[in-house]
JSON list of C-alpha atoms in Angstrom, two decimals:
[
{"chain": "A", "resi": 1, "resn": "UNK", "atom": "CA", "xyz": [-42.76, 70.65, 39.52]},
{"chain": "A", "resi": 2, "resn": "UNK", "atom": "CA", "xyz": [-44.25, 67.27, 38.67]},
{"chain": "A", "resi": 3, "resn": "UNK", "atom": "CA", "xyz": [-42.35, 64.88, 36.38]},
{"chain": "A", "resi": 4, "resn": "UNK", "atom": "CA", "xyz": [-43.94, 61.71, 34.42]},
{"chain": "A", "resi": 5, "resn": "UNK", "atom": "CA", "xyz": [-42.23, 58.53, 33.37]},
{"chain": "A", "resi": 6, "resn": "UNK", "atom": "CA", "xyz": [-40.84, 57.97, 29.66]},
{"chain": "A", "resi": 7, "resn": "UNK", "atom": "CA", "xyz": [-41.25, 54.96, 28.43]},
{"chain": "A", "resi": 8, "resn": "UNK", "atom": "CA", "xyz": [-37.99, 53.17, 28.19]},
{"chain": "A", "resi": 9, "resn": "UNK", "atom": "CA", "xyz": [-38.73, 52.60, 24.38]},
{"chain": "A", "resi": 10, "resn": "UNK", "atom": "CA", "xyz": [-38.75, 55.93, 23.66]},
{"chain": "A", "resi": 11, "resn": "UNK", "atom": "CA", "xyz": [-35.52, 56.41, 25.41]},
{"chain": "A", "resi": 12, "resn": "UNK", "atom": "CA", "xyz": [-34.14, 53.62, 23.62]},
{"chain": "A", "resi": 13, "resn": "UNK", "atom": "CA", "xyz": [-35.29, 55.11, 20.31]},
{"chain": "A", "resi": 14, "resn": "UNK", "atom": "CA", "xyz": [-34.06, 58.56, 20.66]},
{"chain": "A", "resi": 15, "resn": "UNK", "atom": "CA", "xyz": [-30.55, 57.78, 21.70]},
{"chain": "A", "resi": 16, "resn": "UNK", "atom": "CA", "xyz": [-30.49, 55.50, 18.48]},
{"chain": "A", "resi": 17, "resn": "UNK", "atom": "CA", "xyz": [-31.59, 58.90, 16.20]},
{"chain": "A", "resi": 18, "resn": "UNK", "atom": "CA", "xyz": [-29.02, 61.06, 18.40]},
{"chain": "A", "resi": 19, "resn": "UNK", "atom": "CA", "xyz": [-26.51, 58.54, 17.56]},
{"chain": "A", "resi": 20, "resn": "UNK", "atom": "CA", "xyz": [-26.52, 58.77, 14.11]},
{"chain": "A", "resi": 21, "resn": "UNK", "atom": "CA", "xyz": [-28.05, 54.99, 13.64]},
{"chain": "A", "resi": 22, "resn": "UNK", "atom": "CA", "xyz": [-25.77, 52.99, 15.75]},
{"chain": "A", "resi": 23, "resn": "UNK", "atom": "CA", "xyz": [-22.58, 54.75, 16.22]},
{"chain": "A", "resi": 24, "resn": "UNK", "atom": "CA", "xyz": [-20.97, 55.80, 19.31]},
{"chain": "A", "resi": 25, "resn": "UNK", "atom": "CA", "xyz": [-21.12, 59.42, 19.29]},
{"chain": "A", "resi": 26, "resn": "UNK", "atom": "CA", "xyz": [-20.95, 61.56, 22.66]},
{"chain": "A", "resi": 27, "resn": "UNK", "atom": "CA", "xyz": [-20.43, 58.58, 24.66]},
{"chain": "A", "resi": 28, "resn": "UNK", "atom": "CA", "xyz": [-23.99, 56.58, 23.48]},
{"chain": "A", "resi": 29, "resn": "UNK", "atom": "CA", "xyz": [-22.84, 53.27, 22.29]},
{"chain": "A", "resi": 30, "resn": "UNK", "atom": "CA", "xyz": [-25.41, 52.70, 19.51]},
{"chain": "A", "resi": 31, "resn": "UNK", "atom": "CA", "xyz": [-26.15, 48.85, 18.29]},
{"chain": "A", "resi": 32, "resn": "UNK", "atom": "CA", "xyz": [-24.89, 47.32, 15.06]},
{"chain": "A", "resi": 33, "resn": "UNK", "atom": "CA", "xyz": [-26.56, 44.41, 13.32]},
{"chain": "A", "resi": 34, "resn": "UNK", "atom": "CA", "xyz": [-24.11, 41.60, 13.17]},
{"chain": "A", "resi": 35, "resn": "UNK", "atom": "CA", "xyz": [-21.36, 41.18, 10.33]},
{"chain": "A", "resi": 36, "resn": "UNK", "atom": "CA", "xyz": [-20.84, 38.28, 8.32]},
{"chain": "A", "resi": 37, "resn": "UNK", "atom": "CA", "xyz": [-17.97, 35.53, 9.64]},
{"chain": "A", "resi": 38, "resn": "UNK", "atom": "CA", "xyz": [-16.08, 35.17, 6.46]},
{"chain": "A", "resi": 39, "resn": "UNK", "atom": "CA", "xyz": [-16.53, 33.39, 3.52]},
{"chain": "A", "resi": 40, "resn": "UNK", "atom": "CA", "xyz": [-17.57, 29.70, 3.29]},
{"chain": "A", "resi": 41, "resn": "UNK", "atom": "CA", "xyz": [-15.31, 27.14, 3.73]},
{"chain": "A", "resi": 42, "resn": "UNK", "atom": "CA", "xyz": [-14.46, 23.66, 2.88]},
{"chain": "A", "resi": 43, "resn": "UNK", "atom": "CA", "xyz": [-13.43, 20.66, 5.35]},
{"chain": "A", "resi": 44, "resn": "UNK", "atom": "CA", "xyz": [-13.34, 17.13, 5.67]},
{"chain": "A", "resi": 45, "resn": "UNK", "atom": "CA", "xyz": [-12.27, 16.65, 1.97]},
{"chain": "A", "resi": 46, "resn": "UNK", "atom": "CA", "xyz": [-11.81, 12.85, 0.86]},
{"chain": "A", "resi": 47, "resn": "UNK", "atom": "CA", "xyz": [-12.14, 10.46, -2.15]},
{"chain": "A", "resi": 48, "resn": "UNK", "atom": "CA", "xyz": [-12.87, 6.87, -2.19]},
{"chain": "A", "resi": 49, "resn": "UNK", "atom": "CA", "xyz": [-10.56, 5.27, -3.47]},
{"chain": "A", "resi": 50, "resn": "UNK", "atom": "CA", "xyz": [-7.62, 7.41, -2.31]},
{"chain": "A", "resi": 51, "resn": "UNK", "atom": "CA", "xyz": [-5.88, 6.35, -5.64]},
{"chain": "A", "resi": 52, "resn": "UNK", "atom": "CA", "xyz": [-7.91, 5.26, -9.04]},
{"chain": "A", "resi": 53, "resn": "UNK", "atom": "CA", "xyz": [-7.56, 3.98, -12.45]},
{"chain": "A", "resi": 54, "resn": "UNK", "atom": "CA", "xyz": [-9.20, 5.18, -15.60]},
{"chain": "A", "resi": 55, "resn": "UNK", "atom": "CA", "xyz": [-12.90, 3.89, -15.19]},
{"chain": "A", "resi": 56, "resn": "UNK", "atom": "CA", "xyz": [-13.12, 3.87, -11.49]},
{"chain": "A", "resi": 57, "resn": "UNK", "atom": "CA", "xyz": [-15.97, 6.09, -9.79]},
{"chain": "A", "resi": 58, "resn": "UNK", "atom": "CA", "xyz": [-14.70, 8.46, -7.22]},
{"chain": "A", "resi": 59, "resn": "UNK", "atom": "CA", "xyz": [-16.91, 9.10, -4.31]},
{"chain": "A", "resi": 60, "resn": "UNK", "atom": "CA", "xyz": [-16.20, 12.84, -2.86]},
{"chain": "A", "resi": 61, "resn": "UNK", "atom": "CA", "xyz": [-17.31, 13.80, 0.58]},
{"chain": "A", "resi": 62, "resn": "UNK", "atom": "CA", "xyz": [-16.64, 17.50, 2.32]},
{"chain": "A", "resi": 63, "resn": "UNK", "atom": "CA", "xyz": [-18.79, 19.61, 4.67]},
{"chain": "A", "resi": 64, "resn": "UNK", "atom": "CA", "xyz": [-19.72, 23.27, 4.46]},
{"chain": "A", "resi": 65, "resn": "UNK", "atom": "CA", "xyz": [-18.76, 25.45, 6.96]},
{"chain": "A", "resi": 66, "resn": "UNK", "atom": "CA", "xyz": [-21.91, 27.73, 6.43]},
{"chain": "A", "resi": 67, "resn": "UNK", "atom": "CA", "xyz": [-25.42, 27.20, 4.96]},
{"chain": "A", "resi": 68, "resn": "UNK", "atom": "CA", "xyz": [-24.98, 27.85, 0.77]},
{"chain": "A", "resi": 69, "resn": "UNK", "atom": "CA", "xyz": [-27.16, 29.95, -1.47]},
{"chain": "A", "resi": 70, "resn": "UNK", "atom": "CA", "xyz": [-26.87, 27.10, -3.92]},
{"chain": "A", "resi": 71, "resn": "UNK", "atom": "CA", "xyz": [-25.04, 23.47, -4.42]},
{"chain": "A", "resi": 72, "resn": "UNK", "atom": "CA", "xyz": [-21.33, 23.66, -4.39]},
{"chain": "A", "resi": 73, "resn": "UNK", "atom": "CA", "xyz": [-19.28, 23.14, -7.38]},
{"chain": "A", "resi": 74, "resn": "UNK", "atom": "CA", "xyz": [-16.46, 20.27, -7.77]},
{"chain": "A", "resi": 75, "resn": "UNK", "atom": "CA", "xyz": [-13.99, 19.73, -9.83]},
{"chain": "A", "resi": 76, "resn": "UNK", "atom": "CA", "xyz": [-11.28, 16.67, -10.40]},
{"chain": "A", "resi": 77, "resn": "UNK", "atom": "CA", "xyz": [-7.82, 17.96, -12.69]},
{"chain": "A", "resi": 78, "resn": "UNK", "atom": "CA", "xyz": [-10.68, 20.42, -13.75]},
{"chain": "A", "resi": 79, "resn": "UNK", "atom": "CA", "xyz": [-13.59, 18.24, -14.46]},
{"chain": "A", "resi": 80, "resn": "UNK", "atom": "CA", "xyz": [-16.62, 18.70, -13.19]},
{"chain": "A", "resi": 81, "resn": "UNK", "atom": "CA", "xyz": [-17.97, 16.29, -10.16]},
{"chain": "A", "resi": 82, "resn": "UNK", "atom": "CA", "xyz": [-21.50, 14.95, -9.92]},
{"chain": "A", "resi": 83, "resn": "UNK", "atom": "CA", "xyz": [-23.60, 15.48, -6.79]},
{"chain": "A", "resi": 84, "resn": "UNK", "atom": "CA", "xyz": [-25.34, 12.72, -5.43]},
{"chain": "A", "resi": 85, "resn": "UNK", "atom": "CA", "xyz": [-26.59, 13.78, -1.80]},
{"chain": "A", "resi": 86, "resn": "UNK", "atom": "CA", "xyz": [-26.80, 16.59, 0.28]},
{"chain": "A", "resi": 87, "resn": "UNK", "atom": "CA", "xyz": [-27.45, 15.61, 4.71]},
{"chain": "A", "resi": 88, "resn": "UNK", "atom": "CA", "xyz": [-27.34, 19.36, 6.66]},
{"chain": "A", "resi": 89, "resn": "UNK", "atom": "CA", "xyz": [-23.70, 20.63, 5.61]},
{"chain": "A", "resi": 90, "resn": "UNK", "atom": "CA", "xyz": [-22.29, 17.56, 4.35]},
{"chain": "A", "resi": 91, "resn": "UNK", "atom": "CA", "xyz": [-22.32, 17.17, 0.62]},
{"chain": "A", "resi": 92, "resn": "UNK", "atom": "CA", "xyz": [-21.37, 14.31, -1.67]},
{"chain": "A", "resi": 93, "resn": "UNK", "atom": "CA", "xyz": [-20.52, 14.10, -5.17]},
{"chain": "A", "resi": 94, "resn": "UNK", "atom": "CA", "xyz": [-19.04, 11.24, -7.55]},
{"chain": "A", "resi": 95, "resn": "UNK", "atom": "CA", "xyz": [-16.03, 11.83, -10.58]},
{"chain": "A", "resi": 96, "resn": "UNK", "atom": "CA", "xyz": [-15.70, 9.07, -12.87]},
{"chain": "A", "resi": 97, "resn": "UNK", "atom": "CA", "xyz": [-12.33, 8.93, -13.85]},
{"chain": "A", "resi": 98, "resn": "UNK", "atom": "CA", "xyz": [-11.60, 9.15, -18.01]},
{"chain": "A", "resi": 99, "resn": "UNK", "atom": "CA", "xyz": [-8.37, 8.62, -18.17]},
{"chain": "A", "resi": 100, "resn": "UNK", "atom": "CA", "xyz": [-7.02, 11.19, -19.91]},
{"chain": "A", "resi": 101, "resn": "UNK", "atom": "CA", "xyz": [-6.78, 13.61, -16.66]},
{"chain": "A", "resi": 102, "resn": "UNK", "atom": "CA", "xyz": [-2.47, 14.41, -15.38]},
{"chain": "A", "resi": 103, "resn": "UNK", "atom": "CA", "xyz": [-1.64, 10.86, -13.78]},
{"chain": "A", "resi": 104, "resn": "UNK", "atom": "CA", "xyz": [-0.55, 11.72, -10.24]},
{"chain": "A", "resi": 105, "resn": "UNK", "atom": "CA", "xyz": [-2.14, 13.73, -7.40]},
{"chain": "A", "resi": 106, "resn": "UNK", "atom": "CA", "xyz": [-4.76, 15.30, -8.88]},
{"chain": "A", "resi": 107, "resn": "UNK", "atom": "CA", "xyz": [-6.46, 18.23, -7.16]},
{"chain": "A", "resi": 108, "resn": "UNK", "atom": "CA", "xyz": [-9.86, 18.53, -6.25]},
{"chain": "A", "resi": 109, "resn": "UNK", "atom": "CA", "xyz": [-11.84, 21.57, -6.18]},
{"chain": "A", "resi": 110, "resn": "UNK", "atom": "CA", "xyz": [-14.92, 22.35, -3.72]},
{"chain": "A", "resi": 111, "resn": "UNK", "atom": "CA", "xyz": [-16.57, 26.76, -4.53]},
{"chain": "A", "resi": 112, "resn": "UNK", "atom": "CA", "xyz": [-19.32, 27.35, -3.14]},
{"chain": "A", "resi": 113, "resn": "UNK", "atom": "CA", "xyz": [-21.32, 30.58, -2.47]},
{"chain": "A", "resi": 114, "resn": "UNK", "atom": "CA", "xyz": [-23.33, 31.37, 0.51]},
{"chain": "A", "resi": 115, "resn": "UNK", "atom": "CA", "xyz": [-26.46, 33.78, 0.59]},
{"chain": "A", "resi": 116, "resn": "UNK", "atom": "CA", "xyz": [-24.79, 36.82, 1.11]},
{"chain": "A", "resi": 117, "resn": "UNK", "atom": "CA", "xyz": [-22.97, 36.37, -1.79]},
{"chain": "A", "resi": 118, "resn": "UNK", "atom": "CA", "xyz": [-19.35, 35.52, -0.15]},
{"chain": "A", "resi": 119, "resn": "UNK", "atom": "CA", "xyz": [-17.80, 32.77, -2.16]},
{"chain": "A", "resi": 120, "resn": "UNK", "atom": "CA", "xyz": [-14.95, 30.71, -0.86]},
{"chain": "A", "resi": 121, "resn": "UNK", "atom": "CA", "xyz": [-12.73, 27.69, -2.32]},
{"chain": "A", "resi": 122, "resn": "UNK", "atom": "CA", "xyz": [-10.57, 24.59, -0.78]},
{"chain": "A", "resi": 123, "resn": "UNK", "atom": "CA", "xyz": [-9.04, 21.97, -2.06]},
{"chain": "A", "resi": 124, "resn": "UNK", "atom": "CA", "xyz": [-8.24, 18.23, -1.26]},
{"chain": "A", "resi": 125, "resn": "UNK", "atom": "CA", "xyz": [-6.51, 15.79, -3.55]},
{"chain": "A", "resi": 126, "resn": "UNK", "atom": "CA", "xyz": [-6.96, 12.03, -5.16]},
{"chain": "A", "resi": 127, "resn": "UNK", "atom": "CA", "xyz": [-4.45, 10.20, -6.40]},
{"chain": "A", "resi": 128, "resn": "UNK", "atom": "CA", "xyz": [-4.94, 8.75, -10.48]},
{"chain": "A", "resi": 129, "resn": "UNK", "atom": "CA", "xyz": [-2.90, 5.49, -11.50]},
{"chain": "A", "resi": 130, "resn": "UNK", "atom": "CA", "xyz": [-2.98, 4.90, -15.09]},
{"chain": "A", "resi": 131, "resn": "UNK", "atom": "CA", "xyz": [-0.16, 3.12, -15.09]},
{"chain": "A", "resi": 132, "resn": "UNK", "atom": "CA", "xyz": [0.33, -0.96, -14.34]},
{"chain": "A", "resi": 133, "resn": "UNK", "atom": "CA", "xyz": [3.52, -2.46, -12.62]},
{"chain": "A", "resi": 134, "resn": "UNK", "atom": "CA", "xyz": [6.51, -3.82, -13.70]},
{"chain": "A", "resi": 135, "resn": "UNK", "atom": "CA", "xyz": [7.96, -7.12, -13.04]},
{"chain": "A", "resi": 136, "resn": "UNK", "atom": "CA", "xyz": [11.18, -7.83, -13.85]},
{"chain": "A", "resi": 137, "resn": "UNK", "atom": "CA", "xyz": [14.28, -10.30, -12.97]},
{"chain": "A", "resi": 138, "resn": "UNK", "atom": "CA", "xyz": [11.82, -12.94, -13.36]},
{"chain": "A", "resi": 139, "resn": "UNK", "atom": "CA", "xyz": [14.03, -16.66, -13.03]},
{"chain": "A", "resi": 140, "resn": "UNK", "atom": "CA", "xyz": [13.57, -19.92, -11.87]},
{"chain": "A", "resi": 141, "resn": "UNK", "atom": "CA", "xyz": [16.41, -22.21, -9.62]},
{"chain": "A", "resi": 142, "resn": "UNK", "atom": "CA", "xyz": [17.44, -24.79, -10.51]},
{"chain": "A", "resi": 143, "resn": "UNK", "atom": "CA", "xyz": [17.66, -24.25, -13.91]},
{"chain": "A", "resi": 144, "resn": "UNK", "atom": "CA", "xyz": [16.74, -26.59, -15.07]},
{"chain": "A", "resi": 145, "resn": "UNK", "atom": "CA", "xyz": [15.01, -29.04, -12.67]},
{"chain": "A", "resi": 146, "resn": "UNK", "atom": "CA", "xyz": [14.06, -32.47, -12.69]},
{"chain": "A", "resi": 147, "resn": "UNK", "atom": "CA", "xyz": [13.03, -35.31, -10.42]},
{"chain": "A", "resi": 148, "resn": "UNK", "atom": "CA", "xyz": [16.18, -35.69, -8.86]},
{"chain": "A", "resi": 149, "resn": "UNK", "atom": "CA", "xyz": [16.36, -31.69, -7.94]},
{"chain": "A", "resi": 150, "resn": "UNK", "atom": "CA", "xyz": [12.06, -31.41, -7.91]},
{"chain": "A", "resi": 151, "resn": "UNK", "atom": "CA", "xyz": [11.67, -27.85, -6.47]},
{"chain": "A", "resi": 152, "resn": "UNK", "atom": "CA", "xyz": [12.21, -24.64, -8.26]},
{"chain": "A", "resi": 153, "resn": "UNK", "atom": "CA", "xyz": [12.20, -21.51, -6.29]},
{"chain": "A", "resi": 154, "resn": "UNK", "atom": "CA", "xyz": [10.87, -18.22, -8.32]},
{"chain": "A", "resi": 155, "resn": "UNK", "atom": "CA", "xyz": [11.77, -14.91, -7.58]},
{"chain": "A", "resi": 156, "resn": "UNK", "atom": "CA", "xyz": [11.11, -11.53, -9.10]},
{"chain": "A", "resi": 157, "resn": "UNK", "atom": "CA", "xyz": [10.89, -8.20, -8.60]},
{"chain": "A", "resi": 158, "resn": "UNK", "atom": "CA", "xyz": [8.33, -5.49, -9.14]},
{"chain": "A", "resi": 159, "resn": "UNK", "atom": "CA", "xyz": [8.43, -1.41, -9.49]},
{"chain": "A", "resi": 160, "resn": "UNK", "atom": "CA", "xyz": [5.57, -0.44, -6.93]},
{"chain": "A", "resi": 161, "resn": "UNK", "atom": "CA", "xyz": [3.19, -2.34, -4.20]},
{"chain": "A", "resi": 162, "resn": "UNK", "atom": "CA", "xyz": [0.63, -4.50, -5.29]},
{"chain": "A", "resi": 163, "resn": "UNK", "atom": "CA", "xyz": [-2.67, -6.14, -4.72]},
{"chain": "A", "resi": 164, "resn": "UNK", "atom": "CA", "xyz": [-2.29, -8.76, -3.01]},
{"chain": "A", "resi": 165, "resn": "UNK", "atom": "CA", "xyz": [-0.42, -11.84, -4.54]},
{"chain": "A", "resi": 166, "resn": "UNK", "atom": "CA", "xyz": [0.60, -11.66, -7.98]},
{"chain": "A", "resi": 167, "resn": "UNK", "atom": "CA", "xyz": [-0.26, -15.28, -9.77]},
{"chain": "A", "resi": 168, "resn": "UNK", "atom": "CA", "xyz": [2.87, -17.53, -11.02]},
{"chain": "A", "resi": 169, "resn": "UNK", "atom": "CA", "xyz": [2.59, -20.33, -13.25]},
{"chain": "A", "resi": 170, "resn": "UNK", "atom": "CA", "xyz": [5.73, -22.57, -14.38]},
{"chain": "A", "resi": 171, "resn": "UNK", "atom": "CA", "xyz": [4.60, -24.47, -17.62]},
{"chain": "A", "resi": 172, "resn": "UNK", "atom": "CA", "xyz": [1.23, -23.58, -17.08]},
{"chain": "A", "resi": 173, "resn": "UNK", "atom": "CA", "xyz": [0.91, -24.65, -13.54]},
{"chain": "A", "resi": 174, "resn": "UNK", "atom": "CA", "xyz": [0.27, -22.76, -10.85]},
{"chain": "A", "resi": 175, "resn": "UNK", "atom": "CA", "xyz": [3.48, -22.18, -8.09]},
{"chain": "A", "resi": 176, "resn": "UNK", "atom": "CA", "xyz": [3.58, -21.35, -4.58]},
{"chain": "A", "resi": 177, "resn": "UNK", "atom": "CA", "xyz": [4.39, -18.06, -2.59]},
{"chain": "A", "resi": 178, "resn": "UNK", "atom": "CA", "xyz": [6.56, -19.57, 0.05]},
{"chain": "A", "resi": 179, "resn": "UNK", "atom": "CA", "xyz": [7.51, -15.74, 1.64]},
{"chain": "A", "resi": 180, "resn": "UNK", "atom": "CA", "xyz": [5.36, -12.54, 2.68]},
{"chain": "A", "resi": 181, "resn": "UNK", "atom": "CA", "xyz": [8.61, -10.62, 1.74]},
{"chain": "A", "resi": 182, "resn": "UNK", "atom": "CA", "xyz": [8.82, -8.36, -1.16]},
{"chain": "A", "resi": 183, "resn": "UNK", "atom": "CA", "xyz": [11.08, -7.27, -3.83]},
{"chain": "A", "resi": 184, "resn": "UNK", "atom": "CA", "xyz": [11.84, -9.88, -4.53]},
{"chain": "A", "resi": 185, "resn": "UNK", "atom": "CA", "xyz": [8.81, -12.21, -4.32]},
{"chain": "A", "resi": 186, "resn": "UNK", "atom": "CA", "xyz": [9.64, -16.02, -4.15]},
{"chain": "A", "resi": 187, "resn": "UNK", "atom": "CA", "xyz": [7.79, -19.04, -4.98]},
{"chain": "A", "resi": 188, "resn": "UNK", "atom": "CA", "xyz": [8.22, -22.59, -4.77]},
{"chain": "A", "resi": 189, "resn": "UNK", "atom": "CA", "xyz": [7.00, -25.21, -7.64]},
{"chain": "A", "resi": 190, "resn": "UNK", "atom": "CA", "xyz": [7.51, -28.66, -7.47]},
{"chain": "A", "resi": 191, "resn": "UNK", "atom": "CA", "xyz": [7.90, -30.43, -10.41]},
{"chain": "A", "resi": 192, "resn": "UNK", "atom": "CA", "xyz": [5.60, -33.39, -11.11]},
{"chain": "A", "resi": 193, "resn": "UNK", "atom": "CA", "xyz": [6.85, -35.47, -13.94]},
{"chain": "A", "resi": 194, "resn": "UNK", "atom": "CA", "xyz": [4.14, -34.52, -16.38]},
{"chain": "A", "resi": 195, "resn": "UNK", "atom": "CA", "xyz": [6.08, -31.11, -17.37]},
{"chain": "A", "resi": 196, "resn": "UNK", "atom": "CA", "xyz": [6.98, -31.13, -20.79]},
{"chain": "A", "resi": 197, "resn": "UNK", "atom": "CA", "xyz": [10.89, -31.98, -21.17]},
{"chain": "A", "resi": 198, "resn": "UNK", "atom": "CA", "xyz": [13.35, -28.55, -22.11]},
{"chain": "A", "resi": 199, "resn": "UNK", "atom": "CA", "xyz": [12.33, -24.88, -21.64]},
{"chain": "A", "resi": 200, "resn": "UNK", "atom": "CA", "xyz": [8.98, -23.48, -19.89]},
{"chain": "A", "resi": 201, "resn": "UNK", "atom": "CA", "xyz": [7.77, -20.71, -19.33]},
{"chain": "A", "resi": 202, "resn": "UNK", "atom": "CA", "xyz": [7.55, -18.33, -16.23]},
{"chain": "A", "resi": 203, "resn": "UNK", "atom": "CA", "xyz": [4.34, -16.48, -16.24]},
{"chain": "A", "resi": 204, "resn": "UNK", "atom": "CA", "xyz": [3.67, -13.61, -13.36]},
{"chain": "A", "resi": 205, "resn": "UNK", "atom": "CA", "xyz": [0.99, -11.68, -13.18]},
{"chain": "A", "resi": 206, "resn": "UNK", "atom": "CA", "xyz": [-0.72, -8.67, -10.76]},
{"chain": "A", "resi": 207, "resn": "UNK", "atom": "CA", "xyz": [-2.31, -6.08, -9.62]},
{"chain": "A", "resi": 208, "resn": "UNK", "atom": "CA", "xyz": [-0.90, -2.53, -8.80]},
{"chain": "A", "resi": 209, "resn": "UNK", "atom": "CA", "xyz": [-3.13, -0.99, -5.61]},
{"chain": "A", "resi": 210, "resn": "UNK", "atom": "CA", "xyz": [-5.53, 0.77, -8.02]},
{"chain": "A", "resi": 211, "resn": "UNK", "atom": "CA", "xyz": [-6.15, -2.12, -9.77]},
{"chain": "A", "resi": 212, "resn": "UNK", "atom": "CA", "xyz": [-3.80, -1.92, -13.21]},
{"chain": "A", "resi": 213, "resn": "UNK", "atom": "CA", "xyz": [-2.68, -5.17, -14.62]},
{"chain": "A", "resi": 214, "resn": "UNK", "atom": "CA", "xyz": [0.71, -5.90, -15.19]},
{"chain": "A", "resi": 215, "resn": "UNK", "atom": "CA", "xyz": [3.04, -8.98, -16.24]},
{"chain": "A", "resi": 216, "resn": "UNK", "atom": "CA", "xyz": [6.08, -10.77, -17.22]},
{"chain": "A", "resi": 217, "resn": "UNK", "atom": "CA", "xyz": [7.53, -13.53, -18.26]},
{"chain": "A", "resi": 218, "resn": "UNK", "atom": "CA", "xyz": [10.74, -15.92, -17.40]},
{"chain": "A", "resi": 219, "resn": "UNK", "atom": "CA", "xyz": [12.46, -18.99, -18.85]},
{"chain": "A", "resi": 220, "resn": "UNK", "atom": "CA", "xyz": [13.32, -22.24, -16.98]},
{"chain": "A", "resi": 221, "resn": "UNK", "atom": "CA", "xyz": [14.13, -25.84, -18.00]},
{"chain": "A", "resi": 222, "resn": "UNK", "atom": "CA", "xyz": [13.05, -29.47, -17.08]},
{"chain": "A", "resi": 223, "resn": "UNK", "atom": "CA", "xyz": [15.45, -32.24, -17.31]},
{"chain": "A", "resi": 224, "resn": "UNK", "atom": "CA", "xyz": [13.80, -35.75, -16.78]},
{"chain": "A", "resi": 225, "resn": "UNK", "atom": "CA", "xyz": [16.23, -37.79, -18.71]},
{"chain": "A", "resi": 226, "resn": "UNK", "atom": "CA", "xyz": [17.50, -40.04, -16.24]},
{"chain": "A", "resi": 227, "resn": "UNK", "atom": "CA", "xyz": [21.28, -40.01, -16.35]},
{"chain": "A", "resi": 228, "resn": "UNK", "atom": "CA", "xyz": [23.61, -42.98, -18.30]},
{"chain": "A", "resi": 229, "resn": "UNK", "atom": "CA", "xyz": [26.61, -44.47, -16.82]},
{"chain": "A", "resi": 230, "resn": "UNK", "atom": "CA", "xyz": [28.93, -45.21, -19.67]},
{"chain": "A", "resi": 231, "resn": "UNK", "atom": "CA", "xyz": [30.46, -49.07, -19.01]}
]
């Protein structure tokens, strides 16, 4: 009896046909092509700034978790994003802000679709101001001062943080912020002589951390009318 070698193709081949095309039947594991992961996903999600004001341009970074069939889309409250570059995975786009969106945390939106046709969706957020601070409890002490008493220390109080150092004037002229403490703010102005005589003005005015204006304004008093001694 003489026997001849088969090549190990052809073994390979008919096991696959006995198998019924890949499956494990009479204890021949058969070979599957591989599955798809999942569907696309979203990381890395951020806007710059963090928080904006109507008119302020939004950029939007993310990555991909998976090559796409086509450019993501992104939405801001619901409005549609701009991209502006694509690098491997990592995508950028740009929102400018209208105005009219919900003021608060507003969500954005990142769908994409990748060749298979799997489509997947995350979300990050971006938080829109709209809305400028409040100053209030704006007074100046002494009230009033003059050359004899010659520094007036403001204080005041405002409803959120601001950017950087709001700007007080007394009469017009600029004052002094004499403390990194907040709520309240103080400043110092010294009077100079030149002040017109009776009631000024307090003027304050900033910046909330997305850049609305906001202001308010106090009452104070110079005396320079040097006292009389009646004989």
């Amino acid at each position: 009896l003489r026997s001849s070698a088969v090549p190990v193709g052809v073994v390979a081949a008919a096991l696959l046909v006995l198998s019924g095309c890949g499956d494990n039947i009479g204890g021949v594991i058969g070979v599957h092509p591989p599955e798809g992961t999942g569907l696309p996903s979203f990381s890395g999600i951020s806007a710059s700034p963090s928080r904006a004001k109507a008119g302020n341009a939004v950029t939007i970074t993310f990555t991909a978790s998976e090559t796409l069939g086509s450019h993501p889309t992104v939405t801001v409250d619901g409005n549609v994003a701009s991209l502006i570059s694509r690098a491997g995975l990592g995508y950028t786009y740009r929102y400018i802000v209208m105005g009219s969106e919900s003021e608060g945390s507003a969500t954005i939106q990142v769908s994409g679709t990748d060749p298979a046709g799997n489509s997947g969706t995350s979300t990050g957020s971006v938080k829109l101001d709209f809305t400028g601070p409040v100053f209030s409890a704006v007074s100046g002490n002494p009230d009033p001062a003059g050359l004899l008493d010659p520094t007036m220390t403001v204080t005041f109080t405002v409803s959120e943080a601001l950017l950087g150092s709001p700007a007080v004037t007394v009469a017009g002229r600029p004052a002094t912020r004499t403390s990194l403490a907040r709520d309240p703010y103080t400043y110092t102005y010294t009077v100079g002589g030149t002040e017109p005589e009776g009631a000024a003005i307090i003027g304050v005015i900033g910046y909330d951390s997305a850049g609305n204006p906001g202001g308010a304004r106090g009452t104070a008093a110079f005396d320079r009318t040097p006292a009389t001694i009646d004989s």
